[in-house]
N, CA and C of each residue as an Amber inpcrd file, in Angstrom:
protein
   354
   8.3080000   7.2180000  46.3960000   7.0820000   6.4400000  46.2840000
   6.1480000   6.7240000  47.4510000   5.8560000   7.7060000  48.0240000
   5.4040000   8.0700000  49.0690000   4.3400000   9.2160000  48.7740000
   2.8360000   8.5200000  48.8110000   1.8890000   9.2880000  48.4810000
   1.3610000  10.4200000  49.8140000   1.1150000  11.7610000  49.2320000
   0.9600000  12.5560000  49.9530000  -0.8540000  13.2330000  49.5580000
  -1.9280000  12.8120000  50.6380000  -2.8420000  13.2370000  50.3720000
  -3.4140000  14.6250000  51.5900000  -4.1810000  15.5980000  50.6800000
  -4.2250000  16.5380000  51.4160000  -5.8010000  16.1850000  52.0320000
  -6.2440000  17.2540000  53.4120000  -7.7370000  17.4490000  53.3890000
  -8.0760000  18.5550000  54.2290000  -8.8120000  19.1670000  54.6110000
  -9.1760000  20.4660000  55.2630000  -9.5150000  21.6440000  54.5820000
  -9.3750000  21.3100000  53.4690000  -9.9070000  22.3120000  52.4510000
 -11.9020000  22.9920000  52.7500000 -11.6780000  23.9640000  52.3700000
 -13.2850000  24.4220000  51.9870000 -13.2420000  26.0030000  52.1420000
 -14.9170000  26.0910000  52.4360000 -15.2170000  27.6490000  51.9950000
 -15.4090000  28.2510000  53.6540000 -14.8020000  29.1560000  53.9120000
 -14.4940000  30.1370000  55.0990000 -14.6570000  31.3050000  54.7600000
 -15.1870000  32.3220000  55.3410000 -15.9310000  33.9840000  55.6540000
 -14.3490000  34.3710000  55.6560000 -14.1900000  35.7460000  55.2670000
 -12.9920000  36.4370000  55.5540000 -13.0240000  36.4210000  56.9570000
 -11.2050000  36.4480000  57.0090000 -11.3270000  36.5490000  58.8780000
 -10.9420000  34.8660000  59.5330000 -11.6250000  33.9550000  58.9850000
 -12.0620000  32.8800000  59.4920000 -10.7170000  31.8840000  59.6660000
 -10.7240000  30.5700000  59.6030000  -9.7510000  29.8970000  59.8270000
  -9.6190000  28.6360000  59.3710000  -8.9110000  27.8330000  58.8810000
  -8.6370000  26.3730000  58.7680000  -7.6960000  25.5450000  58.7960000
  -7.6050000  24.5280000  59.0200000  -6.4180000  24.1670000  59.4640000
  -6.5240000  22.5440000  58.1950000  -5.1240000  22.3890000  57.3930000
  -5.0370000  21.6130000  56.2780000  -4.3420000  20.6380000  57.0350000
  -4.3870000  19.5630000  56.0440000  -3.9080000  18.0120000  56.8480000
  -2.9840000  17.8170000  55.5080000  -1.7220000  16.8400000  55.6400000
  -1.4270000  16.2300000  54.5860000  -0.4950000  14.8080000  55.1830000
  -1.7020000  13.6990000  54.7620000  -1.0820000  12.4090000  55.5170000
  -0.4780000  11.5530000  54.6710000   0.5130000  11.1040000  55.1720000
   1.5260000  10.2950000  54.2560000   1.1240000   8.6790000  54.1460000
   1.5440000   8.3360000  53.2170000   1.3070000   6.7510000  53.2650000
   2.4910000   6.2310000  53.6290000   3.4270000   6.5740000  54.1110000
   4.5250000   5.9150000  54.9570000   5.0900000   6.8160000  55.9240000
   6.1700000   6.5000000  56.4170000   7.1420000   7.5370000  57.4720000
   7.4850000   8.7520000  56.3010000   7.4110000  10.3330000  57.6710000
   8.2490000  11.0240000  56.5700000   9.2800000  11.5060000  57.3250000
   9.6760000  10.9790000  58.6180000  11.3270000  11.1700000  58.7860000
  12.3000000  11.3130000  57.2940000  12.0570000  10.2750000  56.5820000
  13.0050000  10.2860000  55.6160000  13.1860000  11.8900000  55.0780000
  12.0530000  12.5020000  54.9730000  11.9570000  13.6110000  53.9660000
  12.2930000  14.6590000  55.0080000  13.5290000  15.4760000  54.3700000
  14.6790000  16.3690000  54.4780000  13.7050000  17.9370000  54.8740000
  12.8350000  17.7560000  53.6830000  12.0640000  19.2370000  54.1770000
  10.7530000  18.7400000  53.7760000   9.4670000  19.5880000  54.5540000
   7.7670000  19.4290000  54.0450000   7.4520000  21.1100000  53.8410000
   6.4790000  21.3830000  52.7920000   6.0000000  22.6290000  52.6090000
   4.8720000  22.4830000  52.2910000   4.1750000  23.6910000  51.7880000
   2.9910000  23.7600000  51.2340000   2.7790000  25.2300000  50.4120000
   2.5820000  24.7760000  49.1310000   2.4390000  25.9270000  47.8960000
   0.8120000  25.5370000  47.8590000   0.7370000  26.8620000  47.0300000
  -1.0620000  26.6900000  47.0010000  -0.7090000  27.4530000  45.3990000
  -1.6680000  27.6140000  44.3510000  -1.9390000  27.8500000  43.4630000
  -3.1960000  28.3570000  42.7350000  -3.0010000  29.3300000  42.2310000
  -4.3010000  29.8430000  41.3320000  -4.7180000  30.0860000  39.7360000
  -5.6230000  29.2220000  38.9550000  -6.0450000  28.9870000  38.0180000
  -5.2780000  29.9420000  36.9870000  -4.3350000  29.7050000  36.0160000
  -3.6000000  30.7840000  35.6550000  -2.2440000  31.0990000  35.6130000
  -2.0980000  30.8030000  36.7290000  -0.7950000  31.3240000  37.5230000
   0.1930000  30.2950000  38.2520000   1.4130000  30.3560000  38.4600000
   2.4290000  29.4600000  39.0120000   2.3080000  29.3320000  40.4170000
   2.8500000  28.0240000  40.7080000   2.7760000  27.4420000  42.3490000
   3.1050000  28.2370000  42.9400000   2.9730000  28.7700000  44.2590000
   3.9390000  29.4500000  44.9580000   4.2120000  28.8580000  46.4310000
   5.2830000  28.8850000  46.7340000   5.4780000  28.3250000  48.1230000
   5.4380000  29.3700000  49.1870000   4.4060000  28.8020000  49.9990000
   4.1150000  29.4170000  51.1180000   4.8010000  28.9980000  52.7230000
   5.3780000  27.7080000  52.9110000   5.7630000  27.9970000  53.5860000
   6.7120000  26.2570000  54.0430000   7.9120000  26.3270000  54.8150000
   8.3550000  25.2570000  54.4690000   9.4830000  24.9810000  56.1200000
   9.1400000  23.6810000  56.1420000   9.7010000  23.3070000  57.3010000
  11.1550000  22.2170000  57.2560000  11.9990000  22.6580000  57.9850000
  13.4180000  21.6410000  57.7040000  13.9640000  21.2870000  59.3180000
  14.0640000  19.9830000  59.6110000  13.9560000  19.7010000  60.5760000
  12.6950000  20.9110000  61.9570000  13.1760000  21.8020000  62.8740000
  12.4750000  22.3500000  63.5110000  12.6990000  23.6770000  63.4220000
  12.6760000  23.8010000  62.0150000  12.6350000  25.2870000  61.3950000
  11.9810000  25.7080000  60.5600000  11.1160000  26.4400000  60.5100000
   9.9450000  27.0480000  59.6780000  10.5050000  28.2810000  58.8130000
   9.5050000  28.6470000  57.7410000   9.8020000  29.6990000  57.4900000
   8.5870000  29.7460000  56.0500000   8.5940000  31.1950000  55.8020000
   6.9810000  31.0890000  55.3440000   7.1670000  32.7200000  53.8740000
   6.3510000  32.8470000  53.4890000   6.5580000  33.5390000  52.4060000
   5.8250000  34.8020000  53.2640000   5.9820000  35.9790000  52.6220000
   5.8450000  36.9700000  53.3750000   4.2280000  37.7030000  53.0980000
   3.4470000  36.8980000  52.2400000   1.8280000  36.7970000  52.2140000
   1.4950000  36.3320000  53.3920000   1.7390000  35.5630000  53.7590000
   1.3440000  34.7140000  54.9170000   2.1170000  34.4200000  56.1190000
   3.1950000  35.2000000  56.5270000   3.5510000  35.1740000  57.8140000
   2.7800000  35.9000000  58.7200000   3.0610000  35.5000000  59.5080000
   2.2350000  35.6760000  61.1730000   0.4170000  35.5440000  60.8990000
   0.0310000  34.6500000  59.9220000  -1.0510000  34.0390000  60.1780000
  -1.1930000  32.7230000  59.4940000  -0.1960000  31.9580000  59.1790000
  -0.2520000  30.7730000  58.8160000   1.3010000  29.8900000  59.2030000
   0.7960000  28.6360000  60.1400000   2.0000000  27.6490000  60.5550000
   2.0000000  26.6380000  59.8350000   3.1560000  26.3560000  59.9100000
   3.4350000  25.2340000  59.5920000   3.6470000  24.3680000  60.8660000
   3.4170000  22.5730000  60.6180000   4.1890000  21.8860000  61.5600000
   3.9460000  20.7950000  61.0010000   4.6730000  19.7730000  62.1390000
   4.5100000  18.3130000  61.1870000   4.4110000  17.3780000  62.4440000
   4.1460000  16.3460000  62.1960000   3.8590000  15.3700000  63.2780000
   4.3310000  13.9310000  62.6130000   5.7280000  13.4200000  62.9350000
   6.2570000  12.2500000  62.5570000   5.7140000  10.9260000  62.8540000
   4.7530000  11.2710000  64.2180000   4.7120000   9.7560000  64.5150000
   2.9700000   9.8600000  64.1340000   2.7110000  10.7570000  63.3180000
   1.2100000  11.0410000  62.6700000   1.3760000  11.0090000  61.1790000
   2.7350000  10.7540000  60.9780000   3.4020000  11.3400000  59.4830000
   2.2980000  12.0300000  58.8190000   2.0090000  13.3580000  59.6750000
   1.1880000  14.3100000  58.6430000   1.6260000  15.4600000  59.0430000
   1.4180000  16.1780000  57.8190000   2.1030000  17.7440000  57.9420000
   0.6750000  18.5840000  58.0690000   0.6500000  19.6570000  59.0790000
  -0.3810000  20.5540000  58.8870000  -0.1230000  21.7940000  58.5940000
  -0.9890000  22.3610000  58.2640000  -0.9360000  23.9380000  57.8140000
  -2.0610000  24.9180000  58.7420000  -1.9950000  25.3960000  59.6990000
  -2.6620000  26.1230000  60.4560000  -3.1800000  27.6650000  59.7360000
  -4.2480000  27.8250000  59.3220000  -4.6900000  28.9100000  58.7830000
  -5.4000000  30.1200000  59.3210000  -4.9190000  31.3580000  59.9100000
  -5.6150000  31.9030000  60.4470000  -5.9230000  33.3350000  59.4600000
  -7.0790000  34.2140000  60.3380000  -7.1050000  35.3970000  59.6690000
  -7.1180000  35.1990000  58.2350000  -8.0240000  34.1230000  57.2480000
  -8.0150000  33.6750000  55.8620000  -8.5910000  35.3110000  55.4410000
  -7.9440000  35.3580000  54.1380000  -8.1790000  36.6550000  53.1200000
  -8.6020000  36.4040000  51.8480000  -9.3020000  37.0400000  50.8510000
 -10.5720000  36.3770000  49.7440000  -8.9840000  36.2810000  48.8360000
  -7.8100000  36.4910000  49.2270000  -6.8050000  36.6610000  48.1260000
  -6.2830000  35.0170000  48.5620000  -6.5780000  34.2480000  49.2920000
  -5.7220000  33.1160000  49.5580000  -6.5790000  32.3450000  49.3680000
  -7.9100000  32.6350000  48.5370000  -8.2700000  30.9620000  47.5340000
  -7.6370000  30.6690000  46.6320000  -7.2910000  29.7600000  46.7090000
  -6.6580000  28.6330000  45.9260000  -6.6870000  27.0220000  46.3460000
  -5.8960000  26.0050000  45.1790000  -5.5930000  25.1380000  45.7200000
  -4.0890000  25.0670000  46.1790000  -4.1880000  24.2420000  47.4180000
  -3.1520000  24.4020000  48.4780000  -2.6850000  23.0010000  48.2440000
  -1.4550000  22.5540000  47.9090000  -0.3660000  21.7440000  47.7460000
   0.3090000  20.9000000  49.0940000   0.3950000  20.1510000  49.0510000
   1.5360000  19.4940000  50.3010000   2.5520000  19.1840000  49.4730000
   3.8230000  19.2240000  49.6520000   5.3470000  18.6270000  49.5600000
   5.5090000  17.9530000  50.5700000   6.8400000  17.5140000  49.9940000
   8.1280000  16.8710000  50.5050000   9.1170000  16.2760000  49.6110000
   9.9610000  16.5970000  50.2750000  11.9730000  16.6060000  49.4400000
  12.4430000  15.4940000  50.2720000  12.6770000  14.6460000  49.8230000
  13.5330000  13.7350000  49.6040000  15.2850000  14.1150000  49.4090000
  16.1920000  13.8520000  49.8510000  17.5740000  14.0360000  49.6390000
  18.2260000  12.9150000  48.9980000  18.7290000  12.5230000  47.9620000
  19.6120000  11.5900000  47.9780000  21.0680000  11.6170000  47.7320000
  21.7760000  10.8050000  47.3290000  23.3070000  10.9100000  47.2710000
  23.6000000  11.6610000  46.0710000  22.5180000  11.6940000  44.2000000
  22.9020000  12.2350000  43.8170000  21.4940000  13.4240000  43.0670000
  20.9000000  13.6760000  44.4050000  19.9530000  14.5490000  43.9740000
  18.6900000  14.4250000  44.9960000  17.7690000  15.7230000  44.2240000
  16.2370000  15.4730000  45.3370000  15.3660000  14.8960000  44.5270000
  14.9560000  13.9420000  45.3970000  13.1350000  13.2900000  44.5750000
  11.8880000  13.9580000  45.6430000  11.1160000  14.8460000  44.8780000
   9.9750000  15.4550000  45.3880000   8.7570000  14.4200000  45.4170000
   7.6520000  14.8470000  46.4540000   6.4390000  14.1820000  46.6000000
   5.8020000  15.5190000  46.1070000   4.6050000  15.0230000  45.9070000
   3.2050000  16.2680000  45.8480000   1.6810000  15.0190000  46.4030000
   1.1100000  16.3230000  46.8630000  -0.0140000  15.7150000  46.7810000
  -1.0360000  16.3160000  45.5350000  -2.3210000  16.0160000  45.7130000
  -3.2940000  15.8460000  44.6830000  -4.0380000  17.6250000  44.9860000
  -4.0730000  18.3300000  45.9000000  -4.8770000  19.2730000  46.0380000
  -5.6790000  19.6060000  47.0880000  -5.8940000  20.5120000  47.7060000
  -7.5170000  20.4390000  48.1690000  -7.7800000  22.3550000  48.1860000
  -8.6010000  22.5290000  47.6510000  -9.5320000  24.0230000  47.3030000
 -10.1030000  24.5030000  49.1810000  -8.9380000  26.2630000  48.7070000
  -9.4610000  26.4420000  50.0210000 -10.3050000  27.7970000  49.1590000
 -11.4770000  28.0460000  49.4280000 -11.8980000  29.6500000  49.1630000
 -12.3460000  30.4470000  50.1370000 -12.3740000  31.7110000  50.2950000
 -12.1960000  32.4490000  51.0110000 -13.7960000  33.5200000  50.4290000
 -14.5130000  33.7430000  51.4570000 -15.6220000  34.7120000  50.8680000
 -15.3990000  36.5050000  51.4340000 -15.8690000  36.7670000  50.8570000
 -15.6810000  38.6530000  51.2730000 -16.6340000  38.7400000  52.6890000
C-alpha cells in the first residue's frame, strides 16, 4: 500500500543531465530492493537499474552514466542521469519489492517522460 510518485522528468539536449526523484508515501526500509525501468511506446519495461540494501547494479545501456541511490530518512529513491542519449526517451518507472513470508508484493509509480533532443 505504499504509493510511489515520480518527478524530474523533461526535455534535455543530448549530452545533458537529470536527475529523477521517486518519493514514497511512507518508510521504504521495509522494501527489500528499489529500481527504475523506463519504457517506450510499443515496447516492454526494461529495468535499468536496481538497488538491494548498498548494492547497485544497472543494465548495461546505462552503466557508468546513470546511479542509482536512495535516501531512507527522505524515503526517496533517485536516479542520477548523466551524458542523456536521444535513445533514452522514455517514460522512466520507480519500483519497489516488498518481501514477504510467502512471496513479493511490488510498488510502481505513475511515470514521468524523460526526452532527449539530438
Amino acid at each position: 500500500q505504499l504509493a510511489l510518485v515520480e518527478s524530474g522528468g523533461g526535455l534535455v539536449h543530448n549530452g545533458g543531465s537529470l536527475r529523477l526523484s521517486c518519493a514514497a508515501s511512507g518508510s521504504i526500509v521495509r522494501l527489500y530492493s528499489m529500481g527504475w525501468h523506463r519504457q517506450v511506446p510499443g515496447k516492454q519495461r526494461q529495468l535499468l537499474a536496481l538497488i538491494t540494501g548498498g548494492t547497485t547494479s544497472y543494465a548495461d545501456s546505462v552503466k557508468g552514466r546513470f546511479a542509482i541511490s536512495r535516501d531512507n530518512a527522505k524515503n526517496t529513491l533517485y536516479l542520477q542521469m548523466n551524458n542523456l542519449k536521444p535513445e533514452d526517451t522514455a517514460v522512466y518507472y520507480c519500483y519497489g519489492i516488498e518481501l514477504r513470508g510467502a512471496g513479493v508484493h511490488e510498488y510502481w509509480g505513475q511515470g514521468t517522460q524523460v526526452t532527449v533532443s539530438s
